[in-house]
PDB file of C-alpha atoms in Angstrom:
ATOM      1  CA  MET A   1    -128.643 -42.042  37.423  1.00 52.00           C
ATOM      2  CA  ILE A   2    -126.520 -45.126  37.083  1.00 49.00           C
ATOM      3  CA  SER A   3    -126.982 -47.722  39.774  1.00 44.00           C
ATOM      4  CA  VAL A   4    -125.537 -51.089  40.457  1.00 46.00           C
ATOM      5  CA  ALA A   5    -126.148 -53.544  43.225  1.00 45.00           C
ATOM      6  CA  ALA A   6    -123.095 -55.707  43.534  1.00 45.00           C
ATOM      7  CA  GLN A   7    -121.860 -58.206  46.046  1.00 43.00           C
ATOM      8  CA  HIS A   8    -118.129 -58.641  46.320  1.00 45.00           C
ATOM      9  CA  THR A   9    -117.309 -62.161  45.205  1.00 53.00           C
ATOM     10  CA  SER A  10    -113.919 -63.813  45.300  1.00 64.00           C
ATOM     11  CA  SER A  11    -114.547 -65.544  41.956  1.00 82.00           C
ATOM     12  CA  PHE A  12    -115.136 -62.234  40.166  1.00 81.00           C
ATOM     13  CA  LYS A  13    -112.097 -60.720  41.855  1.00 82.00           C
ATOM     14  CA  SER A  14    -109.827 -63.638  41.002  1.00 87.00           C
ATOM     15  CA  GLN A  15    -111.092 -63.699  37.414  1.00 88.00           C
ATOM     16  CA  GLN A  16    -110.413 -59.989  36.965  1.00 88.00           C
ATOM     17  CA  GLN A  17    -107.014 -60.136  38.637  1.00 90.00           C
ATOM     18  CA  ARG A  18    -105.753 -62.153  35.693  1.00 93.00           C
ATOM     19  CA  TYR A  19    -105.276 -58.732  34.053  1.00 93.00           C
ATOM     20  CA  GLU A  20    -102.276 -56.579  34.940  1.00 93.00           C
ATOM     21  CA  ARG A  21    -104.315 -53.358  35.014  1.00 91.00           C
ATOM     22  CA  VAL A  22    -106.672 -54.844  37.578  1.00 92.00           C
ATOM     23  CA  ARG A  23    -103.829 -56.158  39.736  1.00 93.00           C
ATOM     24  CA  THR A  24    -102.243 -52.694  39.632  1.00 93.00           C
ATOM     25  CA  ALA A  25    -105.516 -51.014  40.582  1.00 92.00           C
ATOM     26  CA  TYR A  26    -105.974 -53.384  43.522  1.00 93.00           C
ATOM     27  CA  SER A  27    -102.426 -52.855  44.757  1.00 95.00           C
ATOM     28  CA  GLU A  28    -102.789 -49.061  44.499  1.00 94.00           C
ATOM     29  CA  LYS A  29    -106.384 -48.587  45.692  1.00 94.00           C
ATOM     30  CA  GLU A  30    -107.680 -51.566  47.665  1.00 95.00           C
ATOM     31  CA  ASN A  31    -106.342 -50.682  51.135  1.00 96.00           C
ATOM     32  CA  ALA A  32    -107.591 -47.094  50.974  1.00 96.00           C
ATOM     33  CA  MET A  33    -111.021 -48.224  49.757  1.00 96.00           C
ATOM     34  CA  LEU A  34    -111.260 -50.915  52.442  1.00 97.00           C
ATOM     35  CA  GLN A  35    -110.492 -48.232  55.025  1.00 97.00           C
ATOM     36  CA  VAL A  36    -113.290 -46.012  53.659  1.00 97.00           C
ATOM     37  CA  LEU A  37    -115.692 -48.957  53.926  1.00 98.00           C
ATOM     38  CA  LYS A  38    -114.523 -49.743  57.462  1.00 97.00           C
ATOM     39  CA  ASP A  39    -114.926 -46.092  58.499  1.00 97.00           C
ATOM     40  CA  LYS A  40    -118.507 -46.152  57.170  1.00 97.00           C
ATOM     41  CA  ASN A  41    -119.285 -49.580  58.719  1.00 97.00           C
ATOM     42  CA  ILE A  42    -119.856 -51.185  55.313  1.00 98.00           C
ATOM     43  CA  GLU A  43    -119.082 -54.895  55.088  1.00 96.00           C
ATOM     44  CA  VAL A  44    -117.480 -55.924  51.794  1.00 94.00           C
ATOM     45  CA  SER A  45    -119.164 -59.324  51.891  1.00 92.00           C
ATOM     46  CA  SER A  46    -122.638 -57.775  52.242  1.00 93.00           C
ATOM     47  CA  MET A  47    -122.437 -54.613  50.180  1.00 96.00           C
ATOM     48  CA  ASP A  48    -124.769 -53.007  47.671  1.00 97.00           C
ATOM     49  CA  ILE A  49    -123.362 -50.206  45.523  1.00 97.00           C
ATOM     50  CA  LEU A  50    -125.107 -47.247  43.923  1.00 97.00           C
ATOM     51  CA  LEU A  51    -123.447 -44.908  41.440  1.00 97.00           C
ATOM     52  CA  ARG A  52    -125.132 -41.578  40.794  1.00 97.00           C
ATOM     53  CA  ALA A  53    -123.904 -39.254  38.058  1.00 96.00           C
ATOM     54  CA  TYR A  54    -124.715 -35.598  37.527  1.00 96.00           C
ATOM     55  CA  LYS A  55    -124.039 -34.170  34.078  1.00 95.00           C
ATOM     56  CA  GLN A  56    -124.223 -30.461  34.829  1.00 95.00           C
ATOM     57  CA  GLU A  57    -122.119 -30.774  37.983  1.00 97.00           C
ATOM     58  CA  SER A  58    -119.703 -33.229  36.305  1.00 97.00           C
ATOM     59  CA  GLU A  59    -119.752 -35.523  39.317  1.00 97.00           C
ATOM     60  CA  LEU A  60    -120.006 -39.240  39.866  1.00 97.00           C
ATOM     61  CA  GLU A  61    -120.953 -40.295  43.391  1.00 98.00           C
ATOM     62  CA  LEU A  62    -120.183 -43.694  44.908  1.00 98.00           C
ATOM     63  CA  TRP A  63    -122.686 -44.820  47.538  1.00 98.00           C
ATOM     64  CA  ALA A  64    -122.813 -48.124  49.422  1.00 98.00           C
ATOM     65  CA  LYS A  65    -124.808 -49.908  52.098  1.00 98.00           C
ATOM     66  CA  ASN A  66    -124.926 -53.236  53.815  1.00 98.00           C
ATOM     67  CA  LYS A  67    -127.671 -55.416  52.371  1.00 97.00           C
ATOM     68  CA  LYS A  68    -129.509 -55.293  55.706  1.00 97.00           C
ATOM     69  CA  ASP A  69    -129.444 -51.472  55.835  1.00 97.00           C
ATOM     70  CA  LYS A  70    -132.173 -49.263  54.408  1.00 97.00           C
ATOM     71  CA  GLN A  71    -130.033 -46.252  53.490  1.00 98.00           C
ATOM     72  CA  TYR A  72    -126.985 -45.823  51.312  1.00 98.00           C
ATOM     73  CA  THR A  73    -123.968 -43.874  52.574  1.00 98.00           C
ATOM     74  CA  LEU A  74    -121.941 -41.566  50.329  1.00 98.00           C
ATOM     75  CA  LEU A  75    -118.390 -42.931  50.124  1.00 98.00           C
ATOM     76  CA  LYS A  76    -116.690 -40.801  47.480  1.00 97.00           C
ATOM     77  CA  THR A  77    -117.373 -38.206  44.816  1.00 98.00           C
ATOM     78  CA  TYR A  78    -115.347 -38.287  41.603  1.00 97.00           C
ATOM     79  CA  LYS A  79    -114.958 -35.469  39.103  1.00 98.00           C
ATOM     80  CA  ILE A  80    -116.099 -36.378  35.600  1.00 97.00           C
ATOM     81  CA  CYS A  81    -113.117 -34.962  33.750  1.00 96.00           C
ATOM     82  CA  ALA A  82    -114.565 -34.604  30.232  1.00 96.00           C
ATOM     83  CA  SER A  83    -118.038 -34.383  28.737  1.00 94.00           C
ATOM     84  CA  SER A  84    -119.784 -34.461  25.424  1.00 95.00           C
ATOM     85  CA  GLY A  85    -123.206 -33.413  24.264  1.00 93.00           C
ATOM     86  CA  THR A  86    -125.532 -31.217  26.275  1.00 94.00           C
ATOM     87  CA  LEU A  87    -128.074 -31.655  29.036  1.00 94.00           C
ATOM     88  CA  GLY A  88    -130.812 -33.924  27.795  1.00 94.00           C
ATOM     89  CA  PRO A  89    -131.164 -37.612  27.015  1.00 95.00           C
ATOM     90  CA  LYS A  90    -129.385 -39.768  24.473  1.00 96.00           C
ATOM     91  CA  ARG A  91    -131.797 -40.645  21.675  1.00 96.00           C
ATOM     92  CA  LYS A  92    -129.642 -42.073  18.895  1.00 96.00           C
ATOM     93  CA  GLN A  93    -126.251 -43.414  17.981  1.00 96.00           C
ATOM     94  CA  GLY A  94    -123.711 -40.706  17.220  1.00 94.00           C
ATOM     95  CA  ASP A  95    -125.470 -37.851  19.045  1.00 95.00           C
ATOM     96  CA  ILE A  96    -122.536 -37.729  21.550  1.00 94.00           C
ATOM     97  CA  GLN A  97    -125.037 -37.490  24.409  1.00 96.00           C
ATOM     98  CA  VAL A  98    -124.506 -39.156  27.769  1.00 96.00           C
ATOM     99  CA  PRO A  99    -127.613 -41.201  28.603  1.00 96.00           C
ATOM    100  CA  GLU A 100    -129.970 -39.991  31.332  1.00 96.00           C
ATOM    101  CA  GLY A 101    -131.958 -42.498  33.337  1.00 96.00           C
ATOM    102  CA  PHE A 102    -131.579 -45.602  35.463  1.00 96.00           C
ATOM    103  CA  TYR A 103    -129.023 -48.184  34.368  1.00 97.00           C
ATOM    104  CA  VAL A 104    -126.969 -51.014  35.792  1.00 96.00           C
ATOM    105  CA  ILE A 105    -123.313 -51.851  35.342  1.00 95.00           C
ATOM    106  CA  ASP A 106    -123.628 -54.817  33.005  1.00 94.00           C
ATOM    107  CA  ARG A 107    -120.018 -55.551  32.109  1.00 93.00           C
ATOM    108  CA  PHE A 108    -116.410 -54.859  33.004  1.00 92.00           C
ATOM    109  CA  ASN A 109    -113.732 -54.501  30.357  1.00 91.00           C
ATOM    110  CA  PRO A 110    -110.261 -54.718  31.937  1.00 87.00           C
ATOM    111  CA  VAL A 111    -108.539 -54.539  28.530  1.00 87.00           C
ATOM    112  CA  SER A 112    -110.403 -51.537  27.143  1.00 89.00           C
ATOM    113  CA  ASN A 113    -108.490 -48.712  25.466  1.00 88.00           C
ATOM    114  CA  PHE A 114    -109.833 -46.694  28.397  1.00 90.00           C
ATOM    115  CA  TYR A 115    -108.691 -47.779  31.844  1.00 88.00           C
ATOM    116  CA  LEU A 116    -110.928 -50.264  33.711  1.00 90.00           C
ATOM    117  CA  SER A 117    -114.175 -49.637  31.817  1.00 94.00           C
ATOM    118  CA  LEU A 118    -117.508 -50.333  33.491  1.00 95.00           C
ATOM    119  CA  GLY A 119    -120.268 -50.869  30.924  1.00 95.00           C
ATOM    120  CA  VAL A 120    -123.604 -49.103  31.380  1.00 96.00           C
ATOM    121  CA  SER A 121    -126.783 -50.920  30.325  1.00 97.00           C
ATOM    122  CA  TYR A 122    -127.795 -48.312  27.757  1.00 97.00           C
ATOM    123  CA  PRO A 123    -130.309 -48.471  26.124  1.00 97.00           C
ATOM    124  CA  ASN A 124    -132.852 -49.156  28.864  1.00 96.00           C
ATOM    125  CA  ALA A 125    -136.585 -49.750  28.300  1.00 96.00           C
ATOM    126  CA  SER A 126    -137.367 -46.012  28.220  1.00 96.00           C
ATOM    127  CA  ASP A 127    -134.574 -45.318  25.721  1.00 97.00           C
ATOM    128  CA  LYS A 128    -135.975 -48.040  23.457  1.00 97.00           C
ATOM    129  CA  ILE A 129    -139.394 -46.371  23.470  1.00 96.00           C
ATOM    130  CA  LEU A 130    -138.247 -42.746  23.119  1.00 96.00           C
ATOM    131  CA  GLY A 131    -135.114 -43.162  21.011  1.00 96.00           C
ATOM    132  CA  VAL A 132    -134.614 -43.644  17.283  1.00 96.00           C
ATOM    133  CA  LYS A 133    -135.651 -47.238  16.561  1.00 95.00           C
ATOM    134  CA  GLY A 134    -132.804 -49.351  15.238  1.00 94.00           C
ATOM    135  CA  ALA A 135    -130.216 -46.612  15.801  1.00 96.00           C
ATOM    136  CA  LEU A 136    -129.894 -46.208  19.555  1.00 96.00           C
ATOM    137  CA  GLY A 137    -126.186 -46.887  19.836  1.00 93.00           C
ATOM    138  CA  GLY A 138    -124.530 -48.447  22.848  1.00 93.00           C
ATOM    139  CA  ASP A 139    -121.138 -49.003  24.430  1.00 93.00           C
ATOM    140  CA  ILE A 140    -121.532 -46.361  27.118  1.00 96.00           C
ATOM    141  CA  PHE A 141    -118.911 -46.745  29.854  1.00 96.00           C
ATOM    142  CA  ILE A 142    -117.544 -45.238  33.036  1.00 96.00           C
ATOM    143  CA  HIS A 143    -113.800 -45.315  32.434  1.00 95.00           C
ATOM    144  CA  GLY A 144    -110.391 -43.752  32.863  1.00 93.00           C
ATOM    145  CA  ASN A 145    -108.682 -41.208  30.641  1.00 94.00           C
ATOM    146  CA  CYS A 146    -110.359 -37.843  30.008  1.00 95.00           C
ATOM    147  CA  VAL A 147    -111.951 -38.291  26.593  1.00 94.00           C
ATOM    148  CA  THR A 148    -115.542 -39.078  25.717  1.00 93.00           C
ATOM    149  CA  ILE A 149    -118.201 -39.291  23.048  1.00 92.00           C
ATOM    150  CA  GLY A 150    -121.027 -40.182  25.402  1.00 93.00           C
ATOM    151  CA  CYS A 151    -119.211 -41.885  28.290  1.00 95.00           C
ATOM    152  CA  LEU A 152    -118.346 -40.817  31.830  1.00 96.00           C
ATOM    153  CA  PRO A 153    -114.547 -40.557  32.168  1.00 97.00           C
ATOM    154  CA  ILE A 154    -113.119 -40.056  35.668  1.00 95.00           C
ATOM    155  CA  SER A 155    -109.360 -40.290  34.829  1.00 92.00           C
ATOM    156  CA  ASP A 156    -107.055 -43.269  35.234  1.00 90.00           C
ATOM    157  CA  ASP A 157    -105.965 -42.400  38.766  1.00 88.00           C
ATOM    158  CA  LYS A 158    -109.531 -42.529  40.072  1.00 89.00           C
TER     159      LYS A 158
END
């Protein structure tokens, strides 16, 4: 499971909109996403986000809630359009596995080779205990395109 609690901030948005890809994504997707949030009574200014990925089903779910709410609401489900490895955890660099566990989105790369990459905080504490010491790898992302060697691609249009 990949989770992230994020509050929409104008400074983050304005910083990211310096990049053409981000401006394009906002112009193409923002109104539709704001409507989904409105329909689900989610306030952008008080929103927590949870992403949940399923390897076998090749799905990435987007959940959100208002900070004051106790339960998340499913907003969208995205098809993971390519996969690598097999079911089971990532234990070392180069094993082409997608990590399994709890992670946070720890970075955003608007100039990645793969459209609008969201970095996953792999390795987590469990990975560091159970994985190959000194050779865990990293740079796991949720991104566009439909190629992967351990990431979760959902295509550029999503």
